[in-house]
C-alpha positions as a LaTeX table, in Angstrom:
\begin{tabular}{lrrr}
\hline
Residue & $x$ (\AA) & $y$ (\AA) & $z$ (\AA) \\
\hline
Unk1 & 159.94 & 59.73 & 158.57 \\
Unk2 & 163.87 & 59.85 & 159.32 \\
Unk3 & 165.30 & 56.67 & 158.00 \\
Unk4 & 169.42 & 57.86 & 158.20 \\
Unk5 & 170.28 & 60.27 & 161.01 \\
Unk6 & 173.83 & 61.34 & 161.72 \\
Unk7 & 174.87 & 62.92 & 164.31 \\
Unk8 & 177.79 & 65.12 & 165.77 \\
Unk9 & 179.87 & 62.27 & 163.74 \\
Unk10 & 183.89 & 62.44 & 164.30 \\
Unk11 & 186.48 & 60.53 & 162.20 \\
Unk12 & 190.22 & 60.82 & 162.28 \\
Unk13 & 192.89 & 58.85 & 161.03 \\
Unk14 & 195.78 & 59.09 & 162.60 \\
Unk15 & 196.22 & 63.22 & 162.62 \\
Unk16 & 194.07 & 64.09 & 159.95 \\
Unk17 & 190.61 & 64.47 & 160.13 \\
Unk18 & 188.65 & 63.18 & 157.92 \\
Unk19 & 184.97 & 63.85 & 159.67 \\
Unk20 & 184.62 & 66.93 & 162.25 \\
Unk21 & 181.14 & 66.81 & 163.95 \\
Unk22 & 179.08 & 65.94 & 160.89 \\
Unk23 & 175.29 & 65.81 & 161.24 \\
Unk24 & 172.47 & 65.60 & 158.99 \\
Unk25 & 169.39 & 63.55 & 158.37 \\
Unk26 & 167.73 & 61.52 & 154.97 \\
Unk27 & 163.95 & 61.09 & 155.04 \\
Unk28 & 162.28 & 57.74 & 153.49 \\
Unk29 & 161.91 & 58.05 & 149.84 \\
Unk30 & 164.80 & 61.24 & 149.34 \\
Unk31 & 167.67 & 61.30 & 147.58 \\
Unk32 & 170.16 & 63.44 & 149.00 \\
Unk33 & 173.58 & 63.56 & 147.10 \\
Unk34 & 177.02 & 64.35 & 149.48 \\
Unk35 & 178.77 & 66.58 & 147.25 \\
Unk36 & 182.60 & 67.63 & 147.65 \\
Unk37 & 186.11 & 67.48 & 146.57 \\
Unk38 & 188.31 & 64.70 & 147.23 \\
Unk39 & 189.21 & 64.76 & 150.76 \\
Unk40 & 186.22 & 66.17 & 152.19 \\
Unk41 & 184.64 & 63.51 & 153.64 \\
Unk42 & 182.55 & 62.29 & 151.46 \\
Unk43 & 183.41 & 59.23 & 150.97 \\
Unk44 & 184.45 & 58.08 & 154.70 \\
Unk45 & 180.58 & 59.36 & 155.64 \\
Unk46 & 179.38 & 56.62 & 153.33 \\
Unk47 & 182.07 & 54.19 & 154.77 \\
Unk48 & 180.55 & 54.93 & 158.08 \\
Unk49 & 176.83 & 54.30 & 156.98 \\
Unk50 & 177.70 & 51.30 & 155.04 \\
Unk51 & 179.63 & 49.91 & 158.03 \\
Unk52 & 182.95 & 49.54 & 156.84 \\
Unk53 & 184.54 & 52.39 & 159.10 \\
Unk54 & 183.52 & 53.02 & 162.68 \\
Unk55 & 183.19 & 56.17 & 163.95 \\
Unk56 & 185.38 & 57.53 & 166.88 \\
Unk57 & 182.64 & 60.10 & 168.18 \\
Unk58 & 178.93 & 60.69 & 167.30 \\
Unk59 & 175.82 & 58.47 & 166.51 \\
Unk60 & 174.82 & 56.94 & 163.55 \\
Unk61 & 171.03 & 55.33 & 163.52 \\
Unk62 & 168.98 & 54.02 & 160.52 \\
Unk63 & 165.06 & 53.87 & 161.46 \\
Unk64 & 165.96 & 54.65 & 164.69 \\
Unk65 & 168.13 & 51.44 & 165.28 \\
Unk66 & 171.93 & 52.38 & 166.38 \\
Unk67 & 174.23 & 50.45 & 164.19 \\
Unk68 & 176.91 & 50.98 & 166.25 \\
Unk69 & 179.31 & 47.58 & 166.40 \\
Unk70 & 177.11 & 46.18 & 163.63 \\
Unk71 & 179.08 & 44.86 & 160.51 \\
Unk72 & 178.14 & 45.86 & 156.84 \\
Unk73 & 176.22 & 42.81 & 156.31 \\
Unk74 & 174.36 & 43.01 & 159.66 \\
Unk75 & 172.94 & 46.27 & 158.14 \\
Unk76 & 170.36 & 46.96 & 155.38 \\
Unk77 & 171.88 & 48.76 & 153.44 \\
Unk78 & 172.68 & 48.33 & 149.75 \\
Unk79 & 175.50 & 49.87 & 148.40 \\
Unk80 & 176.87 & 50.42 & 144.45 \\
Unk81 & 180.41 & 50.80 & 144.21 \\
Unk82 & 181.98 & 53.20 & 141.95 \\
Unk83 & 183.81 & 50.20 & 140.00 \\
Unk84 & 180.56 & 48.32 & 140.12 \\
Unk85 & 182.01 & 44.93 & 141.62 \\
Unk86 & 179.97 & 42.42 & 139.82 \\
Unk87 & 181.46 & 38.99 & 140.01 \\
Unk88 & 182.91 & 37.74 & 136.85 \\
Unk89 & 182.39 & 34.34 & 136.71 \\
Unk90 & 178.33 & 34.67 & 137.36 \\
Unk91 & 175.85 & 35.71 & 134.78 \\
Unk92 & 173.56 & 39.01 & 135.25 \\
Unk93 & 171.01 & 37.02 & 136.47 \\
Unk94 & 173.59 & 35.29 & 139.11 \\
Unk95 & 174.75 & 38.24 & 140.34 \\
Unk96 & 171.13 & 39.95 & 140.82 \\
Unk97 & 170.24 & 36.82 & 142.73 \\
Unk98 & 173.19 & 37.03 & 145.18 \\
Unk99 & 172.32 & 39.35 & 148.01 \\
Unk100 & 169.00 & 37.42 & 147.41 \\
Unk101 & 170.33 & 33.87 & 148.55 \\
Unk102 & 172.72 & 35.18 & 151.28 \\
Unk103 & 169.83 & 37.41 & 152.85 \\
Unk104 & 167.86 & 33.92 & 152.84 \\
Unk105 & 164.76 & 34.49 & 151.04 \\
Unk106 & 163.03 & 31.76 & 149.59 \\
Unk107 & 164.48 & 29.84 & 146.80 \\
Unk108 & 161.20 & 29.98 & 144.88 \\
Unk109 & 160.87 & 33.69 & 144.59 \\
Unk110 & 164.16 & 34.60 & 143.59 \\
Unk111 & 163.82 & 33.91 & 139.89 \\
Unk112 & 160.87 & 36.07 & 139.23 \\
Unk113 & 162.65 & 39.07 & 141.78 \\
Unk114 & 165.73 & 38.89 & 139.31 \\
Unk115 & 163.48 & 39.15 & 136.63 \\
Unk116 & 161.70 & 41.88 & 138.22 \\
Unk117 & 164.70 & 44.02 & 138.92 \\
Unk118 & 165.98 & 42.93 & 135.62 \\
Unk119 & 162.96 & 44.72 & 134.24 \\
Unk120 & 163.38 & 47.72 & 136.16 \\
Unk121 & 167.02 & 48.68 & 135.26 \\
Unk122 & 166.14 & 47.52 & 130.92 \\
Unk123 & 168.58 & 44.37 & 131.21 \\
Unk124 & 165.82 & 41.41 & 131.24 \\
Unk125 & 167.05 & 40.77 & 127.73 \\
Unk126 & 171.04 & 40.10 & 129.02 \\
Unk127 & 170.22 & 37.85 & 131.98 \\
Unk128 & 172.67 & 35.05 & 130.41 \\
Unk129 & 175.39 & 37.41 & 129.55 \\
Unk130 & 178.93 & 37.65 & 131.54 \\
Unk131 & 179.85 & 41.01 & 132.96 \\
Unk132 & 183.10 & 41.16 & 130.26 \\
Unk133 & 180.35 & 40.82 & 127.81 \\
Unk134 & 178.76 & 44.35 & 129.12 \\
Unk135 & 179.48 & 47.68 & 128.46 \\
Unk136 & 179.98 & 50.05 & 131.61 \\
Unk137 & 176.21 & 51.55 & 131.05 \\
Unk138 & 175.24 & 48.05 & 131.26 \\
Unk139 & 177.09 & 46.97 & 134.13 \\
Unk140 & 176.08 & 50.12 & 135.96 \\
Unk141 & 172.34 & 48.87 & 135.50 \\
Unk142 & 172.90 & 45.29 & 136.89 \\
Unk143 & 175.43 & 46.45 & 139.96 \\
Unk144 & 172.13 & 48.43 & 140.67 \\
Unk145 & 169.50 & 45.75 & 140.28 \\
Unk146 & 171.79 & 43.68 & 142.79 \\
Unk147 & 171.52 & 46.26 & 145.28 \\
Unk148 & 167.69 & 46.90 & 144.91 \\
Unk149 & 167.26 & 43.51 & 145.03 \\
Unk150 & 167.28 & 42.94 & 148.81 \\
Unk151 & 164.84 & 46.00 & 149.36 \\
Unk152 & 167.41 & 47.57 & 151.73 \\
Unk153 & 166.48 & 50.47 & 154.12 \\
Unk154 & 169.22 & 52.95 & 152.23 \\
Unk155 & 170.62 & 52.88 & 148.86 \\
Unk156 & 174.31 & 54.03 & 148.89 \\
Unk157 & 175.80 & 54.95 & 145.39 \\
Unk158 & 179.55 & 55.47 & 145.26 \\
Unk159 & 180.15 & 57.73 & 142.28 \\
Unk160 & 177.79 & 55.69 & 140.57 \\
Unk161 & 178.61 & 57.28 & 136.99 \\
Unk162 & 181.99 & 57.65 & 137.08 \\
Unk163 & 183.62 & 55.30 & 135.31 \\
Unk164 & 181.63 & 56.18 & 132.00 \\
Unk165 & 182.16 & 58.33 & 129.51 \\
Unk166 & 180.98 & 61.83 & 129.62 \\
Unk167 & 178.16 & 61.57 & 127.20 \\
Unk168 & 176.74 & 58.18 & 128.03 \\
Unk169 & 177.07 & 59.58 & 131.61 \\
Unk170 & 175.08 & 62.21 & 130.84 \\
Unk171 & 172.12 & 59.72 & 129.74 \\
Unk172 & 172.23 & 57.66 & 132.54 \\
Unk173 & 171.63 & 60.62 & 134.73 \\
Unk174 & 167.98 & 60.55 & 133.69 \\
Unk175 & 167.12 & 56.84 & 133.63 \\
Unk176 & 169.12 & 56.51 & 137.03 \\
Unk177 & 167.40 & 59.24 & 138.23 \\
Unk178 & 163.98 & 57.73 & 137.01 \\
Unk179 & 164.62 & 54.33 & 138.43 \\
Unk180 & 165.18 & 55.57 & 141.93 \\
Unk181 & 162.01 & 57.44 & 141.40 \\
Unk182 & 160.27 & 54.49 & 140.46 \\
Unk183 & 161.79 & 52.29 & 143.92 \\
Unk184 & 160.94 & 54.97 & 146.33 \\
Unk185 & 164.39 & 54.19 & 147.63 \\
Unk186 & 165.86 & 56.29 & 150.31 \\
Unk187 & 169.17 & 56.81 & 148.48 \\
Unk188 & 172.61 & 58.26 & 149.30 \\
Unk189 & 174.69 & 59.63 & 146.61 \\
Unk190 & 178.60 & 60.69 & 146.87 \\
Unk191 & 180.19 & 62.25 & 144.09 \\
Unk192 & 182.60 & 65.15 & 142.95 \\
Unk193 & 180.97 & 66.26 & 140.00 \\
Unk194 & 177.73 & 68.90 & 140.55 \\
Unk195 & 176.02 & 68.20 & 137.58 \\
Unk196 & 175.63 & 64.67 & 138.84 \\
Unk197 & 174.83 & 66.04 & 142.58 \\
Unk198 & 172.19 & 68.21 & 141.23 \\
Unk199 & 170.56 & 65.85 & 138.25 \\
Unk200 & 170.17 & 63.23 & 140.71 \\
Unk201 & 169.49 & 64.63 & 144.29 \\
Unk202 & 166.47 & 65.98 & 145.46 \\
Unk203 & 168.48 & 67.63 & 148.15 \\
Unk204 & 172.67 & 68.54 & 148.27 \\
Unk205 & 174.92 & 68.63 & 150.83 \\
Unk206 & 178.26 & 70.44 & 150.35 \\
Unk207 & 181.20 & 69.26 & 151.76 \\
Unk208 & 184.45 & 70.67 & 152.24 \\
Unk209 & 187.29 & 69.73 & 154.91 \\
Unk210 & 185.89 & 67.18 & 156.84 \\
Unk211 & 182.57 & 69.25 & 157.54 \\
Unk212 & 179.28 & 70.15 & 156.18 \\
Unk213 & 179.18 & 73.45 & 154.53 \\
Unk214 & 175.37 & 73.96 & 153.00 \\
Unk215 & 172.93 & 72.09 & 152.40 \\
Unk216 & 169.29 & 72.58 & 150.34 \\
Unk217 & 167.68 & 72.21 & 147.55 \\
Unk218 & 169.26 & 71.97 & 143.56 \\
Unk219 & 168.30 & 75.24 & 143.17 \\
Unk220 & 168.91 & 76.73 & 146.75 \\
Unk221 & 172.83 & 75.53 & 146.49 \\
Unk222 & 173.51 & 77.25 & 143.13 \\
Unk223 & 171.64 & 80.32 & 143.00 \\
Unk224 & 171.94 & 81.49 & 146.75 \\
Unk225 & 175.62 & 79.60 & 147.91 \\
Unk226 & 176.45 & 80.41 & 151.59 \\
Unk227 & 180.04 & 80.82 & 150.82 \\
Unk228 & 182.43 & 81.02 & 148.25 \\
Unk229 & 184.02 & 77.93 & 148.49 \\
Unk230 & 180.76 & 76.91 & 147.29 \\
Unk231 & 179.80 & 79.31 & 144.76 \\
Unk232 & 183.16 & 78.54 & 142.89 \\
Unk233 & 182.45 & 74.52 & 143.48 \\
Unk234 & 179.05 & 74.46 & 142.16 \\
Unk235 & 178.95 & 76.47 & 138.74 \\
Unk236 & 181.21 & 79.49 & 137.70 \\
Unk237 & 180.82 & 82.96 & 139.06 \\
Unk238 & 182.28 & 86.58 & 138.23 \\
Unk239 & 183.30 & 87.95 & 141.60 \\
Unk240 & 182.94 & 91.86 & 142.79 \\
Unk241 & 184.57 & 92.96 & 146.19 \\
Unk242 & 183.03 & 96.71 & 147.65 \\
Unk243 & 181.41 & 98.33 & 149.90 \\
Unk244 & 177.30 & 98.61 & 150.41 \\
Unk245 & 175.45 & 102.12 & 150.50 \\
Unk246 & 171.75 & 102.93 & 150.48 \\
Unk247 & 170.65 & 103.54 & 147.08 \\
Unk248 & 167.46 & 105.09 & 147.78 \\
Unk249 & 165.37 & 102.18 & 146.32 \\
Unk250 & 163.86 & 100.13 & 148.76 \\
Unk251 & 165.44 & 96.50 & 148.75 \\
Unk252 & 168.41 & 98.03 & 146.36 \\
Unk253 & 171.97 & 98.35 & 147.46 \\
Unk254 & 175.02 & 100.26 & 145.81 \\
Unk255 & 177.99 & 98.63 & 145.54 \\
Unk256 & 180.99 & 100.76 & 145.08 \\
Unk257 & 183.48 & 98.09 & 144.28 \\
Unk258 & 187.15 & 98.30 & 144.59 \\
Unk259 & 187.89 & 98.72 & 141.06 \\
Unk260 & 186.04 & 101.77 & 140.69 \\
Unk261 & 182.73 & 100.09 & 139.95 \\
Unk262 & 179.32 & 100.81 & 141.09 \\
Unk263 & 176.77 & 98.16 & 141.34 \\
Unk264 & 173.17 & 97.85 & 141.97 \\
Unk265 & 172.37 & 94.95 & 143.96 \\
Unk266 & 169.57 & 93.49 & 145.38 \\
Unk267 & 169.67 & 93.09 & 149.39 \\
Unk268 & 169.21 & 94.86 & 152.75 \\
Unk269 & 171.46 & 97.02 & 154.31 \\
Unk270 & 174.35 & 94.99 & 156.70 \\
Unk271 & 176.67 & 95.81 & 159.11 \\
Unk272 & 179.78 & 94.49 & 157.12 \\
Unk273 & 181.66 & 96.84 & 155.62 \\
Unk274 & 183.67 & 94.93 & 152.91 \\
Unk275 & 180.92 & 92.37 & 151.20 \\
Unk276 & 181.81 & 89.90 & 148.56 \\
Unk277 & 179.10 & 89.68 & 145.26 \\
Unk278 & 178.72 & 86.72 & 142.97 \\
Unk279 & 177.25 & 87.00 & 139.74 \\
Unk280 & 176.82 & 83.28 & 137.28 \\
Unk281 & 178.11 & 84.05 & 133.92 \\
Unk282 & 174.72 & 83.24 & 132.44 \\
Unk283 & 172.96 & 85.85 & 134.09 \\
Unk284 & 174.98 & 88.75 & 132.04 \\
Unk285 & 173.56 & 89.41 & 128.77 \\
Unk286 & 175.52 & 90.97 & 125.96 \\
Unk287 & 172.94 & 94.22 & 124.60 \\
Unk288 & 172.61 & 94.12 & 120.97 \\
Unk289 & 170.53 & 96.63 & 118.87 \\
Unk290 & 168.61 & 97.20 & 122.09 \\
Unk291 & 167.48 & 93.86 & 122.29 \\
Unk292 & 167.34 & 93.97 & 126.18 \\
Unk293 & 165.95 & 97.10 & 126.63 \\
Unk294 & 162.48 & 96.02 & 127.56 \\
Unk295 & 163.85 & 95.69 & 130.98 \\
Unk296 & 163.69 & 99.44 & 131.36 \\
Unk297 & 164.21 & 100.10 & 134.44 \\
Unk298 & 167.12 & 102.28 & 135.96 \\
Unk299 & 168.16 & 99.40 & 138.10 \\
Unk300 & 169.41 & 97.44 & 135.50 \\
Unk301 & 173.44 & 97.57 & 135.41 \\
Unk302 & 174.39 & 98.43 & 132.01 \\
Unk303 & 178.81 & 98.67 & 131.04 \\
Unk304 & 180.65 & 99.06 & 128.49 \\
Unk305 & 182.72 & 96.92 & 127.09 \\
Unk306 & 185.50 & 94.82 & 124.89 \\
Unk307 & 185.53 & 91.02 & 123.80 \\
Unk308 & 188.69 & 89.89 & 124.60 \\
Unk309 & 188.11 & 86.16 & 123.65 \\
Unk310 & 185.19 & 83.48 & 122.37 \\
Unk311 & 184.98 & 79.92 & 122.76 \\
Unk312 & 182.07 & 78.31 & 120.72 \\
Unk313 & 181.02 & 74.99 & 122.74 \\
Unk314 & 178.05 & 73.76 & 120.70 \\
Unk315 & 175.07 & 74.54 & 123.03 \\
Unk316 & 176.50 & 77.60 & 124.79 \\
Unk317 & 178.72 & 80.46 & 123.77 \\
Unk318 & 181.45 & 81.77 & 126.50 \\
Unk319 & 182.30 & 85.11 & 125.84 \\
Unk320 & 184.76 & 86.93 & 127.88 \\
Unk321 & 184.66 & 90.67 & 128.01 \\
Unk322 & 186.82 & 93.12 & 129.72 \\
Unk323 & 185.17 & 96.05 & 131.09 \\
Unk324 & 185.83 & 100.07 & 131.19 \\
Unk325 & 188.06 & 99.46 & 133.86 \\
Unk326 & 190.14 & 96.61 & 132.81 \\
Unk327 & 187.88 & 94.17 & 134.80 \\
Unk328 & 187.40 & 90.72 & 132.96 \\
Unk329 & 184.05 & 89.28 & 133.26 \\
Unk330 & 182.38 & 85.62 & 131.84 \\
Unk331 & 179.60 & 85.71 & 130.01 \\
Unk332 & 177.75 & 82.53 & 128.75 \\
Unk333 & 175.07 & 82.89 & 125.99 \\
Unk334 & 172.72 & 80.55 & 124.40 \\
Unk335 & 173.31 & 79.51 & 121.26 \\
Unk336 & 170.61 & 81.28 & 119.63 \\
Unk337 & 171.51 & 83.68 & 117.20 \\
Unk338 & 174.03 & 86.25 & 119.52 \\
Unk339 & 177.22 & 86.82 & 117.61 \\
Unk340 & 180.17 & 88.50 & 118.59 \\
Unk341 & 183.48 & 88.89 & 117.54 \\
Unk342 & 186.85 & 89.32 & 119.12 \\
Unk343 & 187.63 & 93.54 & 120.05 \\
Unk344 & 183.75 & 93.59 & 118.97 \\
Unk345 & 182.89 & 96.54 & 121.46 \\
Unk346 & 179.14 & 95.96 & 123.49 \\
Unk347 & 177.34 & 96.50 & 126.10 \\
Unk348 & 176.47 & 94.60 & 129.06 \\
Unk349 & 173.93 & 94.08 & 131.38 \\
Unk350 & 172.65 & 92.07 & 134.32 \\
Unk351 & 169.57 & 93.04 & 136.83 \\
Unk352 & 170.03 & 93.12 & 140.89 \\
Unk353 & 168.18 & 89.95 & 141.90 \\
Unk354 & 171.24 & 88.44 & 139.84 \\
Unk355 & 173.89 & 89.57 & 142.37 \\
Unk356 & 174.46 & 87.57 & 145.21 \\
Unk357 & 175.75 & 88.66 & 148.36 \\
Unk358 & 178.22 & 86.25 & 149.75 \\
Unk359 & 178.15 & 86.68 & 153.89 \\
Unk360 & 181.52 & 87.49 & 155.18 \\
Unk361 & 180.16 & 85.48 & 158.53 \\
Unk362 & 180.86 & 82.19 & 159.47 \\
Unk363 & 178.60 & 79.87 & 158.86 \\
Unk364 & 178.18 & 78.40 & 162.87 \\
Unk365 & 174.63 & 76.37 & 162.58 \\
Unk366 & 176.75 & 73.47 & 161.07 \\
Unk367 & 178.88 & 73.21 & 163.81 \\
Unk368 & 178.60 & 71.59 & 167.33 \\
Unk369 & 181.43 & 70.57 & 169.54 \\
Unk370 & 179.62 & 68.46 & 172.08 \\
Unk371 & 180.19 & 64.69 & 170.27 \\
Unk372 & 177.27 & 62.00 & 170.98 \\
Unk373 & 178.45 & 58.15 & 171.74 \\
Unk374 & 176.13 & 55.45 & 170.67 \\
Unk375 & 175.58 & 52.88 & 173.03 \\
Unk376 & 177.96 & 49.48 & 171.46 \\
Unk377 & 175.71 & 46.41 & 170.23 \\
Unk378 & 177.33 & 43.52 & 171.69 \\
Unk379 & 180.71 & 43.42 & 170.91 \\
Unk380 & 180.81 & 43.21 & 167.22 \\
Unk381 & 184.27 & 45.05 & 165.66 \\
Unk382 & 184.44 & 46.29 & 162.55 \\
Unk383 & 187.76 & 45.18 & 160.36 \\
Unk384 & 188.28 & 47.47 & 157.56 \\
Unk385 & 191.32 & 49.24 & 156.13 \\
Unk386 & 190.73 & 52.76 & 157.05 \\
Unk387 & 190.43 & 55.33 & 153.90 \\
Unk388 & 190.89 & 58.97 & 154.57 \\
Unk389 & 188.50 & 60.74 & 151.92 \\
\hline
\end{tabular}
């Protein structure tokens, strides 16, 4: 069932565009992650949802109910802010009971619903404490219990890890992750960074100028990016620019690339002359001894090459070589035993299935001109200071 749909959604402020026909739906119990640079969008979408911006075109329902002219509170919707907004002078049990009082449920069941959600986020043991007397981890968990606690419709996290630091915001990615899990919330997340995006979403949507510009699965957005804007946004890639020729293989291109290269690649012949191919570091091994050479097959691509420079970062190992001719290339390696050495001369490899063929096409399926209007609910305004973003 469709709990959020959007569509043909148009924001502008003043002459800048911050939304340009935007549609896309959330089904109950997903978590879909809006994913982006600042300025795309992002962020006024959520405004929009949560009901602090209006749209000026389009349609925005949540199980199937317009909220068009309804205010933020007239909406249920919970929403974490990136700064997490808990109110000072109440205790973590005072500000988990909030929403509760002010969406009038009964007096007598809020105390054992704060311990509840409490119990959910691992805080039932600070209920008494001050938010100064938190750390941000902690005050992440209790700005969250607050918003589960009214059961809305759709969760709405605002860079919800932001404002931590980068390892304890790698930790909360899990438990976050797990809690949501554990709701069944139907959950919105916006943030710039795609490790986040991907940890956390069960489906991403890329954004980029005001518009939508893929969306899919985790796995769908990294290894098979429509464009690339995204391919460069999400991950690292090596790039190759050629032409495409029949190899002889079924399902196996040549690429002769500009730089004198030729490439196998795995794809059907196209009608575009000039084709773009991505390739993620990690996919290029570095051949040692013959350690790869179970591969076997005369479709591998195999180069020559110099190290040129190696950064050691713990877990991974980037390695940048430069090829026979004078192309650069990433490579990132496991750490797991592969060592090489600056002006170290190797080989390379990487198979065809690892080259991705970036469509020179525009993408047109996320586009449509012909804007929707809601019908207004009463005549409710919405007062909000308008954020491009």
């Amino acid at each position: 069932m469709t709990v959020v749909e959007l569509e043909h959604i148009v924001k502008a402020f003043g002459s800048t565009t911050a939304l340009n026909d935007v549609s896309f739906s959330v089904d109950r119990k997903r978590i879909v992650s809006l994913l982006g640079p600042s300025g795309c969008g992002k962020t006024t979408t959520l405004r929009i949802i949560a009901g602090f911006e209006e749209p000026d075109a389009g349609c925005l329902t949540i199980s199937n109910r317009s909220m068009q002219g309804l205010r933020p509170y007239e909406r249920n919707v919970g929403l974490v802010f990136q700064d997490y907004a808990l109110f000072p002078h109440m205790t973590v049990a005072g500000n988990v009971g909030y929403g509760m009082r002010h969406r009038g449920m009964s007096r007598s069941s809020i105390p054992g619903r704060i311990s509840h959600y409490l119990g959910l986020v691992r805080m039932s043991d600070m209920a008494d404490r001050y938010p100064r007397q938190l750390s941000g981890g902690q005050q992440q968990r209790v700005a969250l219990a607050r918003a589960l606690s009214t059961e809305p419709e759709v969760l709405l996290l605002d860079e919800p890890l932001a404002a931590l630091d980068a390892k304890l915001r790698v930790e909360l990615q899990v438990e976050l992750k797990e809690i949501l899990g554990e709701t069944g919330s139907t959950v919105i997340i916006v943030t710039h960074d795609q490790e986040e995006a991907m940890s956390l979403g069960d489906e991403v949507i890329v954004m980029n100028g005001g518009e939508i510009v893929q969306r899919g699965t985790p796995a769908e957005i990294y290894d098979r990016p429509a464009s690339r804007f995204v391919a460069e946004f999400v991950g690292r890639s090596n790039w190759f620019v050629g032409r495409l020729f029949e190899s002889g293989t079924p399902g196996i291109q040549v690429m002769r690339t500009d730089d004198g290269l030729d490439l196998r690649v795995s794809g059907t012949p196209t009608s575009v002359a000039a084709q773009e191919v991505c390739i993620r570091p990690e996919r290029i091994w570095i051949d040692q001894d013959g350690a790869r050479d179970h591969y076997g097959s005369n479709d591998v691509n195999r180069f020559s090459a110099v190290v040129r420079d190696v950064i050691y970062l713990g877990p991974g190992i980037n390695v940048y070589v430069e090829l026979s001719n004078g192309r650069r290339v990433l490579i990132v390696e496991q750490n797991r035993g592969v060592r090489v050495s600056v002006n170290d001369r190797i080989r390379v490899g990487f198979l065809p299935t690892d080259c991705h063929i970036i469509s020179q096409r525009h993408i047109a399926d996320v586009r449509n001109t012909s804007a929707l209007t809601c019908p207004v609910v009463g005549d409710k305004s919405v007062s909000s200071e308008p954020k491009p973003g």
